[in-house]
PDB file of C-alpha atoms and ligand atoms in Angstrom:
ATOM      1  CA  MET A 522      14.770   3.415   0.203  1.00  0.00           C
ATOM      2  CA  SER A 523      13.823   6.678   1.845  1.00  0.00           C
ATOM      3  CA  ILE A 524      10.869   8.633   0.584  1.00  0.00           C
ATOM      4  CA  HIS A 525      10.520  12.215   1.723  1.00  0.00           C
ATOM      5  CA  ARG A 526       6.881  13.258   2.039  1.00  0.00           C
ATOM      6  CA  LYS A 527       6.505  16.972   1.476  1.00  0.00           C
ATOM      7  CA  SER A 528       4.861  19.511   3.740  1.00  0.00           C
ATOM      8  CA  LYS A 529       2.259  21.921   2.409  1.00  0.00           C
ATOM      9  CA  PHE A 530       4.957  24.612   2.351  1.00  0.00           C
ATOM     10  CA  GLU A 531       7.247  22.406   0.260  1.00  0.00           C
ATOM     11  CA  VAL A 532       4.461  21.401  -2.113  1.00  0.00           C
ATOM     12  CA  ASN A 533       3.693  25.082  -2.670  1.00  0.00           C
ATOM     13  CA  LEU A 534       7.287  25.725  -3.712  1.00  0.00           C
ATOM     14  CA  MET A 535       7.103  22.718  -6.030  1.00  0.00           C
ATOM     15  CA  LYS A 536       3.986  24.230  -7.607  1.00  0.00           C
ATOM     16  CA  GLN A 537       5.978  27.380  -8.341  1.00  0.00           C
ATOM     17  CA  ALA A 538       8.742  25.306  -9.932  1.00  0.00           C
ATOM     18  CA  GLY A 539       6.138  23.322 -11.861  1.00  0.00           C
ATOM     19  CA  ASN A 540       4.466  26.492 -13.090  1.00  0.00           C
ATOM     20  CA  ILE A 541       7.766  27.674 -14.575  1.00  0.00           C
ATOM     21  CA  VAL A 542       8.227  24.325 -16.334  1.00  0.00           C
ATOM     22  CA  ALA A 543       4.675  24.613 -17.680  1.00  0.00           C
ATOM     23  CA  LEU A 544       5.399  28.151 -18.923  1.00  0.00           C
ATOM     24  CA  VAL A 545       8.335  26.797 -20.921  1.00  0.00           C
ATOM     25  CA  HIS A 546       6.184  24.007 -22.363  1.00  0.00           C
ATOM     26  CA  ALA A 547       3.497  26.508 -23.379  1.00  0.00           C
ATOM     27  CA  THR A 548       6.149  28.427 -25.308  1.00  0.00           C
ATOM     28  CA  MET A 549       7.677  25.277 -26.830  1.00  0.00           C
ATOM     29  CA  LYS A 550       4.253  24.374 -28.181  1.00  0.00           C
ATOM     30  CA  GLU A 551       4.132  27.746 -29.962  1.00  0.00           C
ATOM     31  CA  VAL A 552       7.668  27.862 -31.364  1.00  0.00           C
ATOM     32  CA  ILE A 553       8.210  24.251 -32.425  1.00  0.00           C
ATOM     33  CA  LYS A 554       7.999  24.253 -36.201  1.00  0.00           C
ATOM     34  CA  GLU A 555       9.942  23.254 -39.296  1.00  0.00           C
ATOM     35  CA  GLY A 556      13.299  25.053 -39.535  1.00  0.00           C
ATOM     36  CA  ILE A 557      13.987  25.819 -35.872  1.00  0.00           C
ATOM     37  CA  THR A 558      17.020  24.155 -34.270  1.00  0.00           C
ATOM     38  CA  THR A 559      17.007  22.357 -30.952  1.00  0.00           C
ATOM     39  CA  LYS A 560      19.697  24.800 -29.767  1.00  0.00           C
ATOM     40  CA  GLU A 561      17.297  27.693 -30.404  1.00  0.00           C
ATOM     41  CA  LEU A 562      14.625  25.874 -28.374  1.00  0.00           C
ATOM     42  CA  ASP A 563      17.173  25.400 -25.606  1.00  0.00           C
ATOM     43  CA  GLU A 564      18.025  29.115 -25.524  1.00  0.00           C
ATOM     44  CA  ILE A 565      14.358  30.079 -25.344  1.00  0.00           C
ATOM     45  CA  ALA A 566      13.831  27.672 -22.441  1.00  0.00           C
ATOM     46  CA  TYR A 567      16.896  29.011 -20.594  1.00  0.00           C
ATOM     47  CA  LYS A 568      15.665  32.603 -20.825  1.00  0.00           C
ATOM     48  CA  ILE A 569      12.173  31.777 -19.540  1.00  0.00           C
ATOM     49  CA  ILE A 570      13.507  29.795 -16.583  1.00  0.00           C
ATOM     50  CA  LYS A 571      16.050  32.485 -15.627  1.00  0.00           C
ATOM     51  CA  SER A 572      13.561  35.342 -16.037  1.00  0.00           C
ATOM     52  CA  ASN A 573      11.325  33.558 -13.530  1.00  0.00           C
ATOM     53  CA  LYS A 574      14.121  33.492 -10.930  1.00  0.00           C
ATOM     54  CA  ALA A 575      14.665  29.769 -11.301  1.00  0.00           C
ATOM     55  CA  ASP A 576      17.558  27.626 -12.506  1.00  0.00           C
ATOM     56  CA  PRO A 577      17.612  25.017 -15.272  1.00  0.00           C
ATOM     57  CA  THR A 578      17.869  21.762 -13.319  1.00  0.00           C
ATOM     58  CA  PHE A 579      19.352  19.710 -16.155  1.00  0.00           C
ATOM     59  CA  LEU A 580      22.148  22.138 -17.094  1.00  0.00           C
ATOM     60  CA  GLY A 581      25.345  20.626 -15.681  1.00  0.00           C
ATOM     61  CA  TYR A 582      23.512  17.641 -14.153  1.00  0.00           C
ATOM     62  CA  HIS A 583      26.160  14.905 -14.428  1.00  0.00           C
ATOM     63  CA  GLY A 584      27.648  17.250 -17.022  1.00  0.00           C
ATOM     64  CA  PHE A 585      24.570  17.529 -19.271  1.00  0.00           C
ATOM     65  CA  PRO A 586      25.183  20.535 -21.566  1.00  0.00           C
ATOM     66  CA  GLY A 587      21.588  21.747 -22.118  1.00  0.00           C
ATOM     67  CA  THR A 588      18.633  23.367 -20.364  1.00  0.00           C
ATOM     68  CA  ILE A 589      16.259  20.946 -22.090  1.00  0.00           C
ATOM     69  CA  CYS A 590      16.546  17.442 -23.435  1.00  0.00           C
ATOM     70  CA  ALA A 591      15.400  17.489 -27.067  1.00  0.00           C
ATOM     71  CA  SER A 592      14.869  14.004 -28.498  1.00  0.00           C
ATOM     72  CA  ILE A 593      13.688  13.572 -32.083  1.00  0.00           C
ATOM     73  CA  ASN A 594      11.885  10.575 -33.624  1.00  0.00           C
ATOM     74  CA  GLU A 595      13.811   7.397 -32.641  1.00  0.00           C
ATOM     75  CA  GLN A 596      15.548   9.311 -29.846  1.00  0.00           C
ATOM     76  CA  VAL A 597      13.853   8.372 -26.579  1.00  0.00           C
ATOM     77  CA  VAL A 598      15.338  10.749 -23.995  1.00  0.00           C
ATOM     78  CA  HIS A 599      18.432  12.859 -23.205  1.00  0.00           C
ATOM     79  CA  GLY A 600      18.924  14.328 -26.691  1.00  0.00           C
ATOM     80  CA  ILE A 601      21.457  17.174 -26.562  1.00  0.00           C
ATOM     81  CA  PRO A 602      20.301  20.523 -28.014  1.00  0.00           C
ATOM     82  CA  SER A 603      22.348  21.368 -31.095  1.00  0.00           C
ATOM     83  CA  ASN A 604      22.737  23.963 -33.844  1.00  0.00           C
ATOM     84  CA  GLU A 605      23.009  21.025 -36.243  1.00  0.00           C
ATOM     85  CA  VAL A 606      19.583  19.593 -35.474  1.00  0.00           C
ATOM     86  CA  VAL A 607      16.932  21.364 -37.550  1.00  0.00           C
ATOM     87  CA  LEU A 608      13.310  20.310 -37.143  1.00  0.00           C
ATOM     88  CA  LYS A 609      11.620  18.905 -40.253  1.00  0.00           C
ATOM     89  CA  ASN A 610       7.990  18.482 -41.196  1.00  0.00           C
ATOM     90  CA  GLY A 611       6.868  15.043 -39.987  1.00  0.00           C
ATOM     91  CA  ASP A 612       9.243  14.849 -37.016  1.00  0.00           C
ATOM     92  CA  ILE A 613       8.153  14.292 -33.466  1.00  0.00           C
ATOM     93  CA  ILE A 614      10.206  15.906 -30.717  1.00  0.00           C
ATOM     94  CA  SER A 615      10.203  15.109 -27.014  1.00  0.00           C
ATOM     95  CA  ILE A 616      11.115  18.074 -24.847  1.00  0.00           C
ATOM     96  CA  ASP A 617      12.032  17.353 -21.231  1.00  0.00           C
ATOM     97  CA  ILE A 618      12.309  20.353 -18.918  1.00  0.00           C
ATOM     98  CA  GLY A 619      13.451  20.777 -15.322  1.00  0.00           C
ATOM     99  CA  ALA A 620      13.398  23.975 -13.276  1.00  0.00           C
ATOM    100  CA  THR A 621      14.603  24.506  -9.721  1.00  0.00           C
ATOM    101  CA  TYR A 622      12.858  27.258  -7.768  1.00  0.00           C
ATOM    102  CA  LYS A 623      13.889  28.099  -4.176  1.00  0.00           C
ATOM    103  CA  GLY A 624      15.492  24.672  -3.911  1.00  0.00           C
ATOM    104  CA  PHE A 625      12.636  22.586  -5.347  1.00  0.00           C
ATOM    105  CA  VAL A 626      12.402  20.872  -8.699  1.00  0.00           C
ATOM    106  CA  GLY A 627       9.652  20.591 -11.305  1.00  0.00           C
ATOM    107  CA  ASP A 628      10.159  17.983 -14.056  1.00  0.00           C
ATOM    108  CA  SER A 629       7.911  17.485 -17.083  1.00  0.00           C
ATOM    109  CA  ALA A 630       8.257  16.167 -20.630  1.00  0.00           C
ATOM    110  CA  TRP A 631       5.967  16.369 -23.630  1.00  0.00           C
ATOM    111  CA  THR A 632       6.211  15.104 -27.198  1.00  0.00           C
ATOM    112  CA  TYR A 633       5.238  17.522 -29.950  1.00  0.00           C
ATOM    113  CA  ALA A 634       4.439  17.076 -33.632  1.00  0.00           C
ATOM    114  CA  VAL A 635       6.352  19.145 -36.193  1.00  0.00           C
ATOM    115  CA  GLY A 636       3.895  20.048 -38.956  1.00  0.00           C
ATOM    116  CA  GLU A 637       2.006  17.060 -40.367  1.00  0.00           C
ATOM    117  CA  ILE A 638       2.997  13.708 -38.907  1.00  0.00           C
ATOM    118  CA  SER A 639       2.129  10.157 -39.948  1.00  0.00           C
ATOM    119  CA  GLU A 640      -0.923   8.329 -38.612  1.00  0.00           C
ATOM    120  CA  GLU A 641       1.237   5.913 -36.636  1.00  0.00           C
ATOM    121  CA  LYS A 642       3.135   8.767 -34.984  1.00  0.00           C
ATOM    122  CA  LYS A 643      -0.213  10.389 -34.123  1.00  0.00           C
ATOM    123  CA  MET A 644      -1.278   7.117 -32.498  1.00  0.00           C
ATOM    124  CA  LEU A 645       2.027   6.914 -30.593  1.00  0.00           C
ATOM    125  CA  LEU A 646       1.572  10.414 -29.132  1.00  0.00           C
ATOM    126  CA  LYS A 647      -2.061   9.855 -28.240  1.00  0.00           C
ATOM    127  CA  ALA A 648      -1.342   6.483 -26.632  1.00  0.00           C
ATOM    128  CA  THR A 649       1.653   7.658 -24.618  1.00  0.00           C
ATOM    129  CA  GLU A 650      -0.252  10.669 -23.282  1.00  0.00           C
ATOM    130  CA  GLU A 651      -3.176   8.369 -22.469  1.00  0.00           C
ATOM    131  CA  SER A 652      -0.845   6.004 -20.594  1.00  0.00           C
ATOM    132  CA  LEU A 653       0.447   8.898 -18.470  1.00  0.00           C
ATOM    133  CA  PHE A 654      -3.031   9.995 -17.414  1.00  0.00           C
ATOM    134  CA  SER A 655      -4.151   6.411 -16.901  1.00  0.00           C
ATOM    135  CA  GLY A 656      -1.222   5.917 -14.509  1.00  0.00           C
ATOM    136  CA  LEU A 657      -1.890   9.222 -12.757  1.00  0.00           C
ATOM    137  CA  GLU A 658      -5.386   8.101 -11.751  1.00  0.00           C
ATOM    138  CA  HIS A 659      -3.746   5.868  -9.160  1.00  0.00           C
ATOM    139  CA  MET A 660      -1.695   8.649  -7.560  1.00  0.00           C
ATOM    140  CA  LYS A 661      -3.810   8.821  -4.421  1.00  0.00           C
ATOM    141  CA  SER A 662      -3.348   7.830  -0.786  1.00  0.00           C
ATOM    142  CA  ASN A 663      -3.499   4.070  -0.107  1.00  0.00           C
ATOM    143  CA  ASP A 664      -3.341   3.159  -3.787  1.00  0.00           C
ATOM    144  CA  ARG A 665      -0.209   1.336  -4.963  1.00  0.00           C
ATOM    145  CA  LEU A 666       2.686   2.361  -7.152  1.00  0.00           C
ATOM    146  CA  GLU A 667       2.227  -1.016  -8.850  1.00  0.00           C
ATOM    147  CA  ASN A 668      -1.190   0.149 -10.069  1.00  0.00           C
ATOM    148  CA  VAL A 669       0.366   3.249 -11.648  1.00  0.00           C
ATOM    149  CA  ALA A 670       2.850   1.023 -13.472  1.00  0.00           C
ATOM    150  CA  GLY A 671       0.192  -1.502 -14.418  1.00  0.00           C
ATOM    151  CA  ALA A 672      -2.135   1.127 -15.856  1.00  0.00           C
ATOM    152  CA  ILE A 673       0.691   2.445 -18.061  1.00  0.00           C
ATOM    153  CA  GLU A 674       1.577  -1.087 -19.173  1.00  0.00           C
ATOM    154  CA  ASP A 675      -2.057  -1.846 -20.025  1.00  0.00           C
ATOM    155  CA  VAL A 676      -2.369   1.191 -22.300  1.00  0.00           C
ATOM    156  CA  ALA A 677       0.919   0.335 -24.026  1.00  0.00           C
ATOM    157  CA  LYS A 678      -0.325  -3.221 -24.617  1.00  0.00           C
ATOM    158  CA  LYS A 679      -3.685  -1.973 -25.900  1.00  0.00           C
ATOM    159  CA  TYR A 680      -1.886  -0.045 -28.656  1.00  0.00           C
ATOM    160  CA  ASN A 681       0.771  -2.757 -29.163  1.00  0.00           C
ATOM    161  CA  LEU A 682       3.628  -0.380 -28.282  1.00  0.00           C
ATOM    162  CA  GLY A 683       7.056  -1.132 -26.859  1.00  0.00           C
ATOM    163  CA  ILE A 684       7.797  -0.014 -23.281  1.00  0.00           C
ATOM    164  CA  VAL A 685      11.233   1.392 -22.431  1.00  0.00           C
ATOM    165  CA  ARG A 686      12.504  -0.749 -19.554  1.00  0.00           C
ATOM    166  CA  GLN A 687      15.742   0.957 -18.483  1.00  0.00           C
ATOM    167  CA  TYR A 688      14.280   4.365 -17.622  1.00  0.00           C
ATOM    168  CA  GLY A 689      11.279   5.447 -15.627  1.00  0.00           C
ATOM    169  CA  GLY A 690       9.715   7.838 -13.166  1.00  0.00           C
ATOM    170  CA  HIS A 691      11.111   8.924  -9.817  1.00  0.00           C
ATOM    171  CA  GLY A 692      10.466  10.872  -6.655  1.00  0.00           C
ATOM    172  CA  VAL A 693      11.095  14.618  -7.025  1.00  0.00           C
ATOM    173  CA  GLY A 694      11.720  17.324  -4.446  1.00  0.00           C
ATOM    174  CA  ARG A 695      14.929  19.047  -3.445  1.00  0.00           C
ATOM    175  CA  GLU A 696      16.589  16.514  -5.734  1.00  0.00           C
ATOM    176  CA  MET A 697      15.490  15.788  -9.286  1.00  0.00           C
ATOM    177  CA  HIS A 698      15.834  12.062  -8.676  1.00  0.00           C
ATOM    178  CA  GLU A 699      14.610  10.817  -5.319  1.00  0.00           C
ATOM    179  CA  ASP A 700      13.102   7.494  -4.254  1.00  0.00           C
ATOM    180  CA  PRO A 701      11.026   5.696  -5.380  1.00  0.00           C
ATOM    181  CA  PHE A 702      11.953   4.597  -8.909  1.00  0.00           C
ATOM    182  CA  VAL A 703       8.831   4.039 -11.030  1.00  0.00           C
ATOM    183  CA  PHE A 704       8.845   1.352 -13.688  1.00  0.00           C
ATOM    184  CA  ASN A 705       6.383   1.727 -16.558  1.00  0.00           C
ATOM    185  CA  TYR A 706       5.315  -1.923 -16.270  1.00  0.00           C
ATOM    186  CA  ARG A 707       4.364  -4.295 -13.460  1.00  0.00           C
ATOM    187  CA  THR A 708       7.185  -5.442 -11.163  1.00  0.00           C
ATOM    188  CA  ASN A 709       5.208  -6.563  -8.089  1.00  0.00           C
ATOM    189  CA  ASN A 710       6.147  -3.349  -6.297  1.00  0.00           C
ATOM    190  CA  GLN A 711       4.644  -3.305  -2.795  1.00  0.00           C
ATOM    191  CA  LEU A 712       4.882   0.429  -2.182  1.00  0.00           C
ATOM    192  CA  VAL A 713       1.695   2.022  -0.860  1.00  0.00           C
ATOM    193  CA  LEU A 714       1.277   5.646  -1.869  1.00  0.00           C
ATOM    194  CA  GLN A 715       0.818   8.210   0.878  1.00  0.00           C
ATOM    195  CA  LYS A 716      -0.137  11.845   0.824  1.00  0.00           C
ATOM    196  CA  GLY A 717       2.780  14.228   0.517  1.00  0.00           C
ATOM    197  CA  MET A 718       4.712  11.993  -1.873  1.00  0.00           C
ATOM    198  CA  THR A 719       5.766  13.896  -4.993  1.00  0.00           C
ATOM    199  CA  ILE A 720       6.647  11.682  -7.930  1.00  0.00           C
ATOM    200  CA  ALA A 721       7.370  12.211 -11.629  1.00  0.00           C
ATOM    201  CA  ILE A 722       5.463   9.702 -13.753  1.00  0.00           C
ATOM    202  CA  GLU A 723       6.976   9.394 -17.227  1.00  0.00           C
ATOM    203  CA  PRO A 724       6.043   6.657 -19.672  1.00  0.00           C
ATOM    204  CA  MET A 725       8.332   6.240 -22.698  1.00  0.00           C
ATOM    205  CA  LEU A 726       6.624   4.159 -25.385  1.00  0.00           C
ATOM    206  CA  ASN A 727       7.939   2.966 -28.748  1.00  0.00           C
ATOM    207  CA  LEU A 728       6.378   2.119 -32.105  1.00  0.00           C
ATOM    208  CA  GLY A 729       8.633  -0.924 -32.222  1.00  0.00           C
ATOM    209  CA  CYS A 730      10.539  -3.033 -29.706  1.00  0.00           C
ATOM    210  CA  ASP A 731      11.299  -2.229 -26.055  1.00  0.00           C
ATOM    211  CA  ASP A 732      15.064  -2.121 -26.506  1.00  0.00           C
ATOM    212  CA  VAL A 733      17.107   1.070 -26.408  1.00  0.00           C
ATOM    213  CA  ILE A 734      20.795   1.927 -26.742  1.00  0.00           C
ATOM    214  CA  VAL A 735      22.892   4.972 -25.795  1.00  0.00           C
ATOM    215  CA  LEU A 736      24.728   6.780 -28.614  1.00  0.00           C
ATOM    216  CA  ASP A 737      28.449   7.582 -28.595  1.00  0.00           C
ATOM    217  CA  ASP A 738      27.746  11.062 -27.169  1.00  0.00           C
ATOM    218  CA  GLU A 739      26.995   9.075 -23.965  1.00  0.00           C
ATOM    219  CA  TRP A 740      23.666  10.862 -23.517  1.00  0.00           C
ATOM    220  CA  THR A 741      21.223  10.300 -26.358  1.00  0.00           C
ATOM    221  CA  VAL A 742      19.063   7.215 -25.861  1.00  0.00           C
ATOM    222  CA  VAL A 743      17.610   5.768 -29.084  1.00  0.00           C
ATOM    223  CA  THR A 744      15.422   2.793 -29.902  1.00  0.00           C
ATOM    224  CA  LYS A 745      17.432  -0.202 -31.088  1.00  0.00           C
ATOM    225  CA  ASP A 746      15.178  -0.682 -34.135  1.00  0.00           C
ATOM    226  CA  LYS A 747      15.205   3.090 -34.943  1.00  0.00           C
ATOM    227  CA  LYS A 748      11.422   3.307 -34.702  1.00  0.00           C
ATOM    228  CA  ALA A 749       9.879   6.419 -33.144  1.00  0.00           C
ATOM    229  CA  SER A 750       9.482   6.908 -29.393  1.00  0.00           C
ATOM    230  CA  ALA A 751       7.358   9.280 -27.297  1.00  0.00           C
ATOM    231  CA  HIS A 752       7.693  10.594 -23.735  1.00  0.00           C
ATOM    232  CA  PHE A 753       5.096  12.302 -21.548  1.00  0.00           C
ATOM    233  CA  GLU A 754       5.817  13.298 -17.952  1.00  0.00           C
ATOM    234  CA  HIS A 755       4.245  15.213 -15.086  1.00  0.00           C
ATOM    235  CA  THR A 756       5.437  15.792 -11.531  1.00  0.00           C
ATOM    236  CA  VAL A 757       2.511  14.812  -9.313  1.00  0.00           C
ATOM    237  CA  HIS A 758       1.583  15.212  -5.638  1.00  0.00           C
ATOM    238  CA  VAL A 759      -0.240  12.300  -4.010  1.00  0.00           C
ATOM    239  CA  THR A 760      -3.251  13.449  -1.971  1.00  0.00           C
ATOM    240  CA  ASP A 761      -6.190  11.766  -0.239  1.00  0.00           C
ATOM    241  CA  ASP A 762      -8.416  13.071  -3.020  1.00  0.00           C
ATOM    242  CA  GLY A 763      -6.281  11.955  -5.957  1.00  0.00           C
ATOM    243  CA  PRO A 764      -3.425  13.237  -8.075  1.00  0.00           C
ATOM    244  CA  GLU A 765      -2.447  16.877  -7.960  1.00  0.00           C
ATOM    245  CA  ILE A 766      -0.389  17.745 -11.044  1.00  0.00           C
ATOM    246  CA  LEU A 767       2.375  20.170 -10.041  1.00  0.00           C
ATOM    247  CA  THR A 768       3.838  20.836 -13.499  1.00  0.00           C
ATOM    248  CA  LYS A 769       0.936  22.897 -14.772  1.00  0.00           C
ATOM    249  CA  LEU A 770       0.219  26.601 -15.087  1.00  0.00           C
ATOM    250  CA  LEU A 771      -0.920  28.266 -11.863  1.00  0.00           C
TER     251      LEU A 771
HETATM  252 MG1   MG B1257      11.910  14.879 -17.140  1.00  0.00          MG
HETATM  253 MG1   MG B1258      11.836  12.788 -14.793  1.00  0.00          MG
END
């Protein structure tokens, strides 16, 4: 495993990339409503990223056909934007966005409610967001990656939610996926966090079981029991003083 710790110069470029991702999320929050298609959301995201002199990181990544991943209800991650997918009142939609600016990547996902959603979906969103921020508290020098994972696991357990096992967080920098891999549950990981590490933390929690399967499109990951799933992600810089979120508005 090789972990590249970023210089101040590199972190500053990652902040620019993260700002562009945050700009797209701010717009998604405004435009997500009943009747819009995930393809329309994708086109909006593409235009914002390009108009900020960045490139959509996901587009063409291992052949992925979209700027965003748009995953509805029981879809966990990697949903393909489509003209056929029209948002309905009561849906939840996870939007994952990557932007590359001057060679550096920002990566952030958020799950949004479409209109009025059920109480259990509200709980799922609140709990998954809480698990992200609970994990982030440990993103400081000399803390351990295991404590990030453990904090996420503890919140999931508190709300009796399933934890997706096959996917997780990752280092980010010039590449979207760098070392280390970050599980969302304890694995006795011995890695000690050090300043300059930049890592995407991204819990994926389910209303039902942990298990997921990949659909025939070879991208879309869904829960095996078809119960709803949520995904919240920030790219974060480890510092001596604590976590510095890079995927936020500057
Ligand atoms: Mg992501
Ligand atoms: Mg990620």
